[in-house]
PDB file of C-alpha atoms and ligand atoms in Angstrom:
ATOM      1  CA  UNK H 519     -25.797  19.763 -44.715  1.00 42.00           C
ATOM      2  CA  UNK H 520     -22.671  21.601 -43.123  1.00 43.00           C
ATOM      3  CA  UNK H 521     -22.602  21.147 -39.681  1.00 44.00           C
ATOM      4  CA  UNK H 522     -19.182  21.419 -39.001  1.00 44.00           C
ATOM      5  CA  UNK H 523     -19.035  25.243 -39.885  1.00 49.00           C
ATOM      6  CA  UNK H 524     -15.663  27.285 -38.258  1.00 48.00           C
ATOM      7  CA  UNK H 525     -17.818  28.980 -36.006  1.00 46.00           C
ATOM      8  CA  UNK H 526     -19.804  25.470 -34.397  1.00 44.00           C
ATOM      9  CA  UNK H 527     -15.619  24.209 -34.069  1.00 45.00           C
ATOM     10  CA  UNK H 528     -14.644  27.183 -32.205  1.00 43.00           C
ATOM     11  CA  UNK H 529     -17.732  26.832 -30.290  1.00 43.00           C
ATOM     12  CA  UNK H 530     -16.674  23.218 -29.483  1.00 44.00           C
ATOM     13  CA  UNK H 531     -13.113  23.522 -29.066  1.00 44.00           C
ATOM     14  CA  UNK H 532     -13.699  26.879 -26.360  1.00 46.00           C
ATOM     15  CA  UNK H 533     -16.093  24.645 -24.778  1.00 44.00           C
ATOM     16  CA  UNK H 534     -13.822  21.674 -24.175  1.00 47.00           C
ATOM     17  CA  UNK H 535     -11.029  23.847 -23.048  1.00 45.00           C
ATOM     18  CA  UNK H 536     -13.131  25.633 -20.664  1.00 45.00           C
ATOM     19  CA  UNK H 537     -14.027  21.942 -19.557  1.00 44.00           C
ATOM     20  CA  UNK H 538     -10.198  21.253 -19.040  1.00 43.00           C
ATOM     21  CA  UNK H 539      -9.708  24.587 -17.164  1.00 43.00           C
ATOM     22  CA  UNK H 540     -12.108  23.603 -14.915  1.00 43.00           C
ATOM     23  CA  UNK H 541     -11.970  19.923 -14.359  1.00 45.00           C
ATOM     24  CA  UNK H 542      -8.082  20.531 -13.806  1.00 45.00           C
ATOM     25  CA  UNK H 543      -8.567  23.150 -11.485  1.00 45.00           C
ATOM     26  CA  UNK H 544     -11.372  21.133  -9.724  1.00 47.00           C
ATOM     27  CA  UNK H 545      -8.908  17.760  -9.656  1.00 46.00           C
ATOM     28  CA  UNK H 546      -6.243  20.262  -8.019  1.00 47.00           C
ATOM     29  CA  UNK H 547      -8.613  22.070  -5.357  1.00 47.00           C
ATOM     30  CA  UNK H 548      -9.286  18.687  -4.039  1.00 61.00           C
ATOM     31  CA  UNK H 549      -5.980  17.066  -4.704  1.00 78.00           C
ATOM     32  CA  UNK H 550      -7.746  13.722  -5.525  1.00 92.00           C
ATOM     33  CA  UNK H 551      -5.350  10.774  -5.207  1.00 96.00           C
ATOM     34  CA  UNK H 552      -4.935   8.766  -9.093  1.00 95.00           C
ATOM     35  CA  UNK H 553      -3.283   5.394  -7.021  1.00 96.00           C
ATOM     36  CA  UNK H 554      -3.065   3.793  -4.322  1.00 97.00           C
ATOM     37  CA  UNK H 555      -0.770   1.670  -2.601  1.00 97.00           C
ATOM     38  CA  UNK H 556      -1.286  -1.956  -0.978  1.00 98.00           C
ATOM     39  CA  UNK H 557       1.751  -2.103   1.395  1.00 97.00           C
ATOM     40  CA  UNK H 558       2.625  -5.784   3.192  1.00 98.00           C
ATOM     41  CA  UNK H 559       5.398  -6.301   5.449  1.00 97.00           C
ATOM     42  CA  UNK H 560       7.203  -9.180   6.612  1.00 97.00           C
ATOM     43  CA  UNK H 561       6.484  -9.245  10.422  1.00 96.00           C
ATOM     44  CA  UNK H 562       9.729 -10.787  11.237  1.00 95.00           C
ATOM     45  CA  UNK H 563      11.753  -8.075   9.687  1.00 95.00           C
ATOM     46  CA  UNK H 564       9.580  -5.656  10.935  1.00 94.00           C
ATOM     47  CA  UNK H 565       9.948  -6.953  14.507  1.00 93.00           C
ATOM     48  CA  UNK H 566      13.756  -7.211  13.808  1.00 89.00           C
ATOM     49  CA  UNK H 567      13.612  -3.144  13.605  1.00 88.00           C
ATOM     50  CA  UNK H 568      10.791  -2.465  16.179  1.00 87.00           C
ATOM     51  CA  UNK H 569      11.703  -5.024  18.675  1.00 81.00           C
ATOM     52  CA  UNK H 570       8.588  -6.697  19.194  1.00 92.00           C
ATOM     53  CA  UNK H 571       8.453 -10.316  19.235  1.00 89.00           C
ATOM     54  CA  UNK H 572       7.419 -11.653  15.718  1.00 90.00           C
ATOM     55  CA  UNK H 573       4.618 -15.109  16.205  1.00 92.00           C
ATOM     56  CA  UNK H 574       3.038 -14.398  12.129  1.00 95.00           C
ATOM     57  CA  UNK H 575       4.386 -16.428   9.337  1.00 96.00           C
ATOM     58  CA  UNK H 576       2.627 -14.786   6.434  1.00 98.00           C
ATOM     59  CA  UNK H 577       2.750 -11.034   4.682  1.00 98.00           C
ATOM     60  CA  UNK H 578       0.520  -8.678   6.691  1.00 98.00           C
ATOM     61  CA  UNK H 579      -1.193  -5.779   5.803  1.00 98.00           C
ATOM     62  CA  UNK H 580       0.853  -2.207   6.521  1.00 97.00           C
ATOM     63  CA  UNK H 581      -1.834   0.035   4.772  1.00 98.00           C
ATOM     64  CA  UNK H 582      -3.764   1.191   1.722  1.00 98.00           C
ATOM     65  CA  UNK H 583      -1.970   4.496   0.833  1.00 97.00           C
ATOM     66  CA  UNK H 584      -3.300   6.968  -1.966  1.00 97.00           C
ATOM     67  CA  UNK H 585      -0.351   8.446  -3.915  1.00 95.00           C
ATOM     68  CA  UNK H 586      -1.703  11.939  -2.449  1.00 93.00           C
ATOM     69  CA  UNK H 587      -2.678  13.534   0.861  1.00 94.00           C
ATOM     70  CA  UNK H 588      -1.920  13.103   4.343  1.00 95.00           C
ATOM     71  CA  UNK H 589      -3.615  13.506   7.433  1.00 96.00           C
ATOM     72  CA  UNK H 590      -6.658  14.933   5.244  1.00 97.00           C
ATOM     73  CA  UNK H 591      -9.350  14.979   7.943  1.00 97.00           C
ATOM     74  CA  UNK H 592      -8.139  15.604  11.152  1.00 96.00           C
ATOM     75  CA  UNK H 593     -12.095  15.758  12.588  1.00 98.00           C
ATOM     76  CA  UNK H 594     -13.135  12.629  11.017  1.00 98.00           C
ATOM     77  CA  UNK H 595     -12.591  10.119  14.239  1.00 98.00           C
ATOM     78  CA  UNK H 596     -11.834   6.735  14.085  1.00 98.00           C
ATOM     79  CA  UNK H 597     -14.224   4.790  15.298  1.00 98.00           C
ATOM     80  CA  UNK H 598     -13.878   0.821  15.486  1.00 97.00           C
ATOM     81  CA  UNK H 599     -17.484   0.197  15.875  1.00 97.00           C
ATOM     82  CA  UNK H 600     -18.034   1.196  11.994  1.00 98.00           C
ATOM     83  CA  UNK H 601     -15.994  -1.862  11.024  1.00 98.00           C
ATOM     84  CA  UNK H 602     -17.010  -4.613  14.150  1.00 98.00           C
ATOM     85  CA  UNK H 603     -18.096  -6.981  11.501  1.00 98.00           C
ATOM     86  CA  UNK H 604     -14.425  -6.715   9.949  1.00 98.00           C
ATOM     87  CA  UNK H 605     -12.576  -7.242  13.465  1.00 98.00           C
ATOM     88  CA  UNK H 606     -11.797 -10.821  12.804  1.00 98.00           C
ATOM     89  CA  UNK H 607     -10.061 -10.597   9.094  1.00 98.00           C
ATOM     90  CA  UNK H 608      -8.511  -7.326  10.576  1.00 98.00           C
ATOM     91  CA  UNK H 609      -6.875  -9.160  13.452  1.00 97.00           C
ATOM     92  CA  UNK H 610      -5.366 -11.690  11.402  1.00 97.00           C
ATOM     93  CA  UNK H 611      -4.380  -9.940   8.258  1.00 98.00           C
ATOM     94  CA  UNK H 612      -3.973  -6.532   9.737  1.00 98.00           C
ATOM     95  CA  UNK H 613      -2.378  -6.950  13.119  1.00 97.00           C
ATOM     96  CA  UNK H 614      -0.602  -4.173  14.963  1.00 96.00           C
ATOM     97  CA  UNK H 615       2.577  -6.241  15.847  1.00 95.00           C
ATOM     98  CA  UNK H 616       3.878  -3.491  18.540  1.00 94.00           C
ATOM     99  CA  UNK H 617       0.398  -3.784  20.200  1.00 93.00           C
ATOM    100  CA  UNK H 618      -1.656  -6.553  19.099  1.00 92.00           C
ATOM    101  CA  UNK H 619      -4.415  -6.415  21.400  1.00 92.00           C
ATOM    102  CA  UNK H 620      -4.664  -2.343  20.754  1.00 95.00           C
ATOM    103  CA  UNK H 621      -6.486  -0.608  17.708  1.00 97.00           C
ATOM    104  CA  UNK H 622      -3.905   2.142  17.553  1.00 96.00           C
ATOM    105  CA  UNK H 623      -2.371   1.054  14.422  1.00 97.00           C
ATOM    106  CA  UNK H 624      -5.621   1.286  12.772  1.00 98.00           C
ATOM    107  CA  UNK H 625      -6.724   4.750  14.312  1.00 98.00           C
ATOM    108  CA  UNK H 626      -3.186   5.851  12.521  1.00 97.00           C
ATOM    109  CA  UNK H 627      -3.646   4.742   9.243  1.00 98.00           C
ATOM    110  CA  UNK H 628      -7.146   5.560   8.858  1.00 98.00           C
ATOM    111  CA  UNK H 629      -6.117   9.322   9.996  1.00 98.00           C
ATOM    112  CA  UNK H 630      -2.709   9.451   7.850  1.00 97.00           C
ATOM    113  CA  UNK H 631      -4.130   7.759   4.797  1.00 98.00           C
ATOM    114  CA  UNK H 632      -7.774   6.789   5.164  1.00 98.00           C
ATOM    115  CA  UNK H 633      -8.868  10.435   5.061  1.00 98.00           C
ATOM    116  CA  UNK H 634      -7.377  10.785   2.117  1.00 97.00           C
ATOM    117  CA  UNK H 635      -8.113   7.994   0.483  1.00 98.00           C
ATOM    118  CA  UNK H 636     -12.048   8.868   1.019  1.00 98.00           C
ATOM    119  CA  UNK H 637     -12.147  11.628  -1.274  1.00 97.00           C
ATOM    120  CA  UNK H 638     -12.797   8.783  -3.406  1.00 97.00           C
ATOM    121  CA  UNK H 639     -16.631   7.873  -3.222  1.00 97.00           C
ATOM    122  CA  UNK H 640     -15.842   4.284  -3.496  1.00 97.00           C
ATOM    123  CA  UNK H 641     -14.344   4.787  -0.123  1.00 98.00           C
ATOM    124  CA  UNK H 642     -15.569   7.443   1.410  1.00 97.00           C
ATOM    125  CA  UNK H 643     -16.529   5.831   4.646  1.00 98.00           C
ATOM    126  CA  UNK H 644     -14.139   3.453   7.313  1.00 98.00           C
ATOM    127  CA  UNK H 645     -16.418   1.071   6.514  1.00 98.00           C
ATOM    128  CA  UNK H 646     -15.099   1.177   2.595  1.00 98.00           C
ATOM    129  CA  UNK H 647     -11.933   1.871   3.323  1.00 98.00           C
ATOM    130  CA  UNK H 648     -10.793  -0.658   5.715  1.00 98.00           C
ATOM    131  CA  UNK H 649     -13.089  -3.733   4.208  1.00 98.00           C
ATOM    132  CA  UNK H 650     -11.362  -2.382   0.430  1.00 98.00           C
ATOM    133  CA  UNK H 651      -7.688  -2.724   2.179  1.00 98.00           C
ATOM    134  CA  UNK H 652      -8.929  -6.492   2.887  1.00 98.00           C
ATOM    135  CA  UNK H 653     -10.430  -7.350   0.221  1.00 98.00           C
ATOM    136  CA  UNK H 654      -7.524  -6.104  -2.051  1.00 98.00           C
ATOM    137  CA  UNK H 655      -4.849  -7.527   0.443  1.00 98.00           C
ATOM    138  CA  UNK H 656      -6.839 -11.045  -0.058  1.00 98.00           C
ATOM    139  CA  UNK H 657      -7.208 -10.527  -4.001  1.00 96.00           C
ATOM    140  CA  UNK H 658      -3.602 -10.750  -4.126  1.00 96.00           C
ATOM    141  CA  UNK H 659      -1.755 -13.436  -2.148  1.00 96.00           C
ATOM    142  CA  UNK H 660       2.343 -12.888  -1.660  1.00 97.00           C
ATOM    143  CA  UNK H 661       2.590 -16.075   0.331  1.00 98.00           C
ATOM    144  CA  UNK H 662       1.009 -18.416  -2.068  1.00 97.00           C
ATOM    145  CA  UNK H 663       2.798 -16.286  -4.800  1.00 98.00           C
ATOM    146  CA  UNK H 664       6.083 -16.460  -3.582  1.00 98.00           C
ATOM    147  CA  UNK H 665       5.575 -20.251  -2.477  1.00 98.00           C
ATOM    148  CA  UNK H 666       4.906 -21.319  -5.708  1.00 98.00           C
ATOM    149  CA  UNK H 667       7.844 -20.026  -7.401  1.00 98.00           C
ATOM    150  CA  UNK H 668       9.720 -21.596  -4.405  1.00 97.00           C
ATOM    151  CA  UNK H 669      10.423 -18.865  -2.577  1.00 98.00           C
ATOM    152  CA  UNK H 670       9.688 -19.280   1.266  1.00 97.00           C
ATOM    153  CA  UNK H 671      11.477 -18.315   4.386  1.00 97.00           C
ATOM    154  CA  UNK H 672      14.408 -19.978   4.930  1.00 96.00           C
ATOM    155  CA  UNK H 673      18.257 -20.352   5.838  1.00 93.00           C
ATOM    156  CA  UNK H 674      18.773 -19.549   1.993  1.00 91.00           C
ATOM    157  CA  UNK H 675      18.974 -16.446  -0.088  1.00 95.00           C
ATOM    158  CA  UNK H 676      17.322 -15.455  -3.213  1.00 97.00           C
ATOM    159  CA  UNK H 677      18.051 -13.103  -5.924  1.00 97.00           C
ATOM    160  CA  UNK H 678      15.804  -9.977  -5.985  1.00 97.00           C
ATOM    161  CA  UNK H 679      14.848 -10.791  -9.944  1.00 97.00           C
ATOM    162  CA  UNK H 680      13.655 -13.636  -8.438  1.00 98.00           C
ATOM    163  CA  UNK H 681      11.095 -12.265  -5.875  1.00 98.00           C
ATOM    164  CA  UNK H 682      10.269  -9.752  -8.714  1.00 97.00           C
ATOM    165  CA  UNK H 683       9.884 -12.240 -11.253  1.00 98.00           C
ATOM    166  CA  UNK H 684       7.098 -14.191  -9.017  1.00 98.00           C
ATOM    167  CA  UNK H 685       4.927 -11.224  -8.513  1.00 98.00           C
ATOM    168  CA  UNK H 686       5.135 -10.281 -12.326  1.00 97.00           C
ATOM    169  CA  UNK H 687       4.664 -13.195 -13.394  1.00 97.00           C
ATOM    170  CA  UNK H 688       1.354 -13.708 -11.369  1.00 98.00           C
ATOM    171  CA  UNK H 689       0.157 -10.356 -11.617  1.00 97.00           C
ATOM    172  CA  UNK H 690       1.724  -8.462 -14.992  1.00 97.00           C
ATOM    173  CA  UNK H 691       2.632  -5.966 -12.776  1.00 97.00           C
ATOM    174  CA  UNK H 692       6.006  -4.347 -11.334  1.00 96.00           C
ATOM    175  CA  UNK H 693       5.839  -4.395  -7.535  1.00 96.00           C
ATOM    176  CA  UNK H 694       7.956  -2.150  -5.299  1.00 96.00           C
ATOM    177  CA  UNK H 695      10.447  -4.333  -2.995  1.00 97.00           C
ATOM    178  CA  UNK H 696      11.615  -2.653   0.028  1.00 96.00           C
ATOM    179  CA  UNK H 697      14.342  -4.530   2.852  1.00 95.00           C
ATOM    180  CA  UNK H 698      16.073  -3.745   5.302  1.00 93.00           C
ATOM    181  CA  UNK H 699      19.742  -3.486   5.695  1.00 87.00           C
ATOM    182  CA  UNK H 700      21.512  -4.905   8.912  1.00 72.00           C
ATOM    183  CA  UNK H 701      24.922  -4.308  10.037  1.00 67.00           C
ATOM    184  CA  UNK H 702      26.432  -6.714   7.241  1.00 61.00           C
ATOM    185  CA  UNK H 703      25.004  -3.697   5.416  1.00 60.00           C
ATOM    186  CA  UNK H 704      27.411  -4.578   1.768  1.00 68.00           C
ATOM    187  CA  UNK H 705      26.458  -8.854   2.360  1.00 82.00           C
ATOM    188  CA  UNK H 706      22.986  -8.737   2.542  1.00 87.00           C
ATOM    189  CA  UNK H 707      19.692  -7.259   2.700  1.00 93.00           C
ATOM    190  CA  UNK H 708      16.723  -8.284   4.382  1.00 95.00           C
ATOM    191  CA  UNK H 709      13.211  -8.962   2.618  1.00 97.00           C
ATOM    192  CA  UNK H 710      10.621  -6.364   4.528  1.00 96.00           C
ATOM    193  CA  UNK H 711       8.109  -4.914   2.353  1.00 97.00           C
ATOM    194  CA  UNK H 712       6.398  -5.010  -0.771  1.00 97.00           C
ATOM    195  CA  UNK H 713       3.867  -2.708  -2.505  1.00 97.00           C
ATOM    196  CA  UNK H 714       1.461  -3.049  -4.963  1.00 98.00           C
ATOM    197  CA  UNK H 715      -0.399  -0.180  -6.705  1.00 97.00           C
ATOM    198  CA  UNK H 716      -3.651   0.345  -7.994  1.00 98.00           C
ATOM    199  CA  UNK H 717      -5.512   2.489 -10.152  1.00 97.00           C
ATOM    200  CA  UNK H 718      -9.122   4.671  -9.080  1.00 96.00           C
ATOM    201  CA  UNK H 719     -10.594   1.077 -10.048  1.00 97.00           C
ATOM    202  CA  UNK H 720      -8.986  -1.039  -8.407  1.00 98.00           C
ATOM    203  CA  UNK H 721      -6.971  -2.821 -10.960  1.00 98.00           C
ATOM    204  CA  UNK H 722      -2.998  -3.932 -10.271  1.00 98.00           C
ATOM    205  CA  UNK H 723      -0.632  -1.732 -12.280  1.00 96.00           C
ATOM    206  CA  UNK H 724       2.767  -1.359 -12.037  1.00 96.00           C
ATOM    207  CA  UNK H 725       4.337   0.877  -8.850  1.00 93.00           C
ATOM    208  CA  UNK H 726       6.914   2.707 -10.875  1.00 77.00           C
ATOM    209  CA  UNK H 727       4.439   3.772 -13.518  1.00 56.00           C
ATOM    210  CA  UNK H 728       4.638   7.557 -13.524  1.00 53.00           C
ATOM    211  CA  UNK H 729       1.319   9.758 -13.590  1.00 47.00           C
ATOM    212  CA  UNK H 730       1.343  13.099 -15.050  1.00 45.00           C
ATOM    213  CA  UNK H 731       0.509  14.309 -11.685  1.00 42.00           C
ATOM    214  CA  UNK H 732       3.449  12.991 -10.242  1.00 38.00           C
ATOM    215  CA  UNK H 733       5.787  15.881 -10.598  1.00 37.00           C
ATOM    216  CA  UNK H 734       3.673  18.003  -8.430  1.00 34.00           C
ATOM    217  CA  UNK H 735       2.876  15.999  -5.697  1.00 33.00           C
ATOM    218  CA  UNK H 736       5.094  14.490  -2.887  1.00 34.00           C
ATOM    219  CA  UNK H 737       2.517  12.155  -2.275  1.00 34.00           C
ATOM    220  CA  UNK H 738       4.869   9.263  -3.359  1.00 33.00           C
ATOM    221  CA  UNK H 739       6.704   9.227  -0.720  1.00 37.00           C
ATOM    222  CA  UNK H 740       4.281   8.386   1.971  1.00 39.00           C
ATOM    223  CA  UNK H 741       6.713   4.560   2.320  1.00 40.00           C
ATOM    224  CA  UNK H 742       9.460   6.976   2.855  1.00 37.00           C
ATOM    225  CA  UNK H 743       7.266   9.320   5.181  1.00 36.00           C
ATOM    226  CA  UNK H 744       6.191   6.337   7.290  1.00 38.00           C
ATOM    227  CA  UNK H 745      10.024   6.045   8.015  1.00 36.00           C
ATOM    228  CA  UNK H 746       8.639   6.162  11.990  1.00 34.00           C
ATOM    229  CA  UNK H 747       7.148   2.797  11.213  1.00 45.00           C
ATOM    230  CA  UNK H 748       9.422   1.319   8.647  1.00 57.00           C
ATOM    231  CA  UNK H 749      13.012   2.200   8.141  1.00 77.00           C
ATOM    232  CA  UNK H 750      12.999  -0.138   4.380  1.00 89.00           C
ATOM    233  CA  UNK H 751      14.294   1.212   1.509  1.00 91.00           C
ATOM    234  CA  UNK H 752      14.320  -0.349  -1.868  1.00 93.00           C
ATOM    235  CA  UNK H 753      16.518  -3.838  -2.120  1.00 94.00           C
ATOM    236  CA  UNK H 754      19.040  -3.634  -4.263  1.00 93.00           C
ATOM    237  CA  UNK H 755      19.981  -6.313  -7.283  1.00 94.00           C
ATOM    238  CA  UNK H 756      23.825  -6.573  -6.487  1.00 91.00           C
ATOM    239  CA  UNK H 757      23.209  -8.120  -3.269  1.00 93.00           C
ATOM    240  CA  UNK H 758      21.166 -11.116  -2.235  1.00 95.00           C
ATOM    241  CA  UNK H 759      18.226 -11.042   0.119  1.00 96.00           C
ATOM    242  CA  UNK H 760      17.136 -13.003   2.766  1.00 95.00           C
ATOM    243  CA  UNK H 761      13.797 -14.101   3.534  1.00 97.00           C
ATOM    244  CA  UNK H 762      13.899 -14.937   7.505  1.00 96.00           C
ATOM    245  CA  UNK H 763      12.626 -17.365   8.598  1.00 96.00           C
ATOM    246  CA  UNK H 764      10.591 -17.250  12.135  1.00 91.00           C
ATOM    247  CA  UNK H 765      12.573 -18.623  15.223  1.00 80.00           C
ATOM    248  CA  UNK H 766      11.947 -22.136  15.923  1.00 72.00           C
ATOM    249  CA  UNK H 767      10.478 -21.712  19.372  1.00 60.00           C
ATOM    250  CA  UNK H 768      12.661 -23.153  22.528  1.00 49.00           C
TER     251      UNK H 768
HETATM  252  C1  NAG Q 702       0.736 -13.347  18.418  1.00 55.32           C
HETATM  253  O1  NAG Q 702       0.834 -12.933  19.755  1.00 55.32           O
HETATM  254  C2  NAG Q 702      -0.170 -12.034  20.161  1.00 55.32           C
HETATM  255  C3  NAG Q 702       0.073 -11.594  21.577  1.00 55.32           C
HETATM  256  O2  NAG Q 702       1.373 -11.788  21.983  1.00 55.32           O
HETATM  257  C4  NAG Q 702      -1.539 -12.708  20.041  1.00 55.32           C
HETATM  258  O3  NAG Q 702      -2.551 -11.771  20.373  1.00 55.32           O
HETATM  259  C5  NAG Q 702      -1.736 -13.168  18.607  1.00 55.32           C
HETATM  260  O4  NAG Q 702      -2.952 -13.887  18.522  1.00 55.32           O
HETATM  261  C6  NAG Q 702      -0.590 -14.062  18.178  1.00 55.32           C
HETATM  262  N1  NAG Q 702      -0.768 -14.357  16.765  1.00 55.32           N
HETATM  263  C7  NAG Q 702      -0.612 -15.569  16.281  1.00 55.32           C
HETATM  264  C8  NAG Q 702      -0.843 -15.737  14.812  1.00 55.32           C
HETATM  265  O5  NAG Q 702      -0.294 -16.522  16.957  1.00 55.32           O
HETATM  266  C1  NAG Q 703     -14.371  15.732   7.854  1.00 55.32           C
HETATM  267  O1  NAG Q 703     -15.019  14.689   8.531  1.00 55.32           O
HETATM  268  C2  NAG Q 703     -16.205  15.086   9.186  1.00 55.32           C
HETATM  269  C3  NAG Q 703     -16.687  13.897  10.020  1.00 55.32           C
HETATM  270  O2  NAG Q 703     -16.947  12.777   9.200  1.00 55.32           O
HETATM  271  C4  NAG Q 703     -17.214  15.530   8.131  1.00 55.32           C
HETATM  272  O3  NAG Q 703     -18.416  15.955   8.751  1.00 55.32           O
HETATM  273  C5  NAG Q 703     -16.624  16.674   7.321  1.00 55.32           C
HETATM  274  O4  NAG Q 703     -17.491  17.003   6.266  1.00 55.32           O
HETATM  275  C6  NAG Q 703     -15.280  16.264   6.757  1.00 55.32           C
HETATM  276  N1  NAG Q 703     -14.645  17.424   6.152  1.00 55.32           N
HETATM  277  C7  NAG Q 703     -14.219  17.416   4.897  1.00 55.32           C
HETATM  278  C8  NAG Q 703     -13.557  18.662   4.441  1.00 55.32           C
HETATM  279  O5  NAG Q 703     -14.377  16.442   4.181  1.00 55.32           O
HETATM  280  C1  NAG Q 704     -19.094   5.082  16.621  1.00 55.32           C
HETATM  281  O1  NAG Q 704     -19.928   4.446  15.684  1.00 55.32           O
HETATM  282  C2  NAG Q 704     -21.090   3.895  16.270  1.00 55.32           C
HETATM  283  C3  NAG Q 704     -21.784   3.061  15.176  1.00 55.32           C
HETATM  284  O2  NAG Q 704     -21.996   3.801  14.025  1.00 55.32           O
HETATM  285  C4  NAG Q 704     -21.941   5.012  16.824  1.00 55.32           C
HETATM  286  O3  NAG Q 704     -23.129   4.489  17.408  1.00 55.32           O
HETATM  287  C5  NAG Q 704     -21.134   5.776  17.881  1.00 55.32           C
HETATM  288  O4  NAG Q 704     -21.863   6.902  18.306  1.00 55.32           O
HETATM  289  C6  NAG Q 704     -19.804   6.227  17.282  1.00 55.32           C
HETATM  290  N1  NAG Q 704     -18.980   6.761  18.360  1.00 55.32           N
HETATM  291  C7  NAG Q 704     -18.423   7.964  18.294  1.00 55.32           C
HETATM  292  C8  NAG Q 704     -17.585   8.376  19.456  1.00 55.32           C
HETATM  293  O5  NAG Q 704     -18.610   8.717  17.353  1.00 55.32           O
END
């Protein structure tokens, strides 16, 4: 029996192009997202930029940003009655530290990212979106991470291989590092924030890995685009970075 005759391969081969034509043009229409991006901060540091007043000794959740998309769904309301049952977890490991009694901080990132983000059906609801964020943020754990390899707040200063090596180490993954840079701005640089990306199924990869997608989309830059909440930018190796410590209260 032939069955692979020229015509059937043409047949096959238009077919899966026309497949690819469309699927492409589909993926484009909707400019679905291919990563997302788990984004903790340091509350200190942040407070040292923001001027509140830091009281949180442990990495806390900035946001779960996909790589594309902002501000996808202006109508789409946030609504903290869809995630009452999450309050608690989001209060501790989500806290707004300008307003911590307010849900503001929330009602911003589920606007800015979280309408993006639920193009995906896995979380196409604030319900998904917000319990994903925790579950993710809880999945990985900086502080014990970081602890173990003996890194911890403190008067002392650590190389940024260091801080890199612990997360790689624990996760296989490359992380994204981001500090903050005071007025000794050539001495030393201040540990702030640190990202970890995932893929449509939730699994770590690294942050620097680049998609094919990539050149098109500006997406990437949503840590630089959040520059009205964050002012980081990527530590460097040449200088060492300090991990502060919170004030020893008076
Ligand atoms: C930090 O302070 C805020 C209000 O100033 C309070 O709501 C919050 O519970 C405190 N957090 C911790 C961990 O003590
Ligand atoms: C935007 O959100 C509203 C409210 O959830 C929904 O009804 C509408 O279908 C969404 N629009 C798009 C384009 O997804
Ligand atoms: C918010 O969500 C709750 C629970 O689903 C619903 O009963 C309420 O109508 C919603 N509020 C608004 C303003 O959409």
């Amino acid at each position: 029996m032939k069955l692979c005759s020229p015509l059937l391969l043409c047949l096959v081969v238009a077919l899966s192009s026309a497949y690819v034509i469309t699927h492409h043009h589909h993926h484009h229409h909707d400019s679905m997202w291919t990563k997302l991006i788990l984004t903790h901060h340091w509350p200190n540091t942040f407070c040292s930029m923001e001027h509140c007043k830091p009281n949180i000794s442990y990495w806390t959740l900035h946001g779960l940003w996909p790589d594309k998309g902002m501000d996808c769904n202006s109508s789409w309301h946030f609504n903290s009655s869809q995630i009452e049952d999450l309050l608690p977890d989001m209060k501790r490991s989500w806290p707004d530290l300008l307003k911590p009694t307010s849900t503001e901080f929330w009602k911003y990132e589920w606007h800015k990212h979280g309408t993006c983000a639920a193009k995906a059906d896995s979380l196409n609801s604030q319900h998904k979106y917000f319990s994903k964020a925790l579950e993710l943020y809880h999945k990985v754990d900086l502080d014990r991470v970081l602890r173990k390899f003996n890194i911890t707040p403190s008067e002392s200063y650590y190389k940024l291989s260091q801080i890199e090596d612990a997360i790689e180490k624990s996760y296989s993954i490359k992380p994204k590092i981001q500090c903050a840079f005071g007025s000794r701005r050539d001495e030393v640089q201040i540990l702030g924030q640190i990202e970890l990306c995932f893929d449509t199924e939730f699994t770590l990869l690294d942050c620097e890995r680049p998609f094919p997608d990539d050149t098109t989309s500006k997406g990437y830059g949503n840590d630089v685009m959040d520059v009205d909440r964050s002012g980081f930018s990527v530590c460097q190796h040449d200088m060492p970075v300090y991990y502060p410590p919170l004030a020893k209260e008076s």
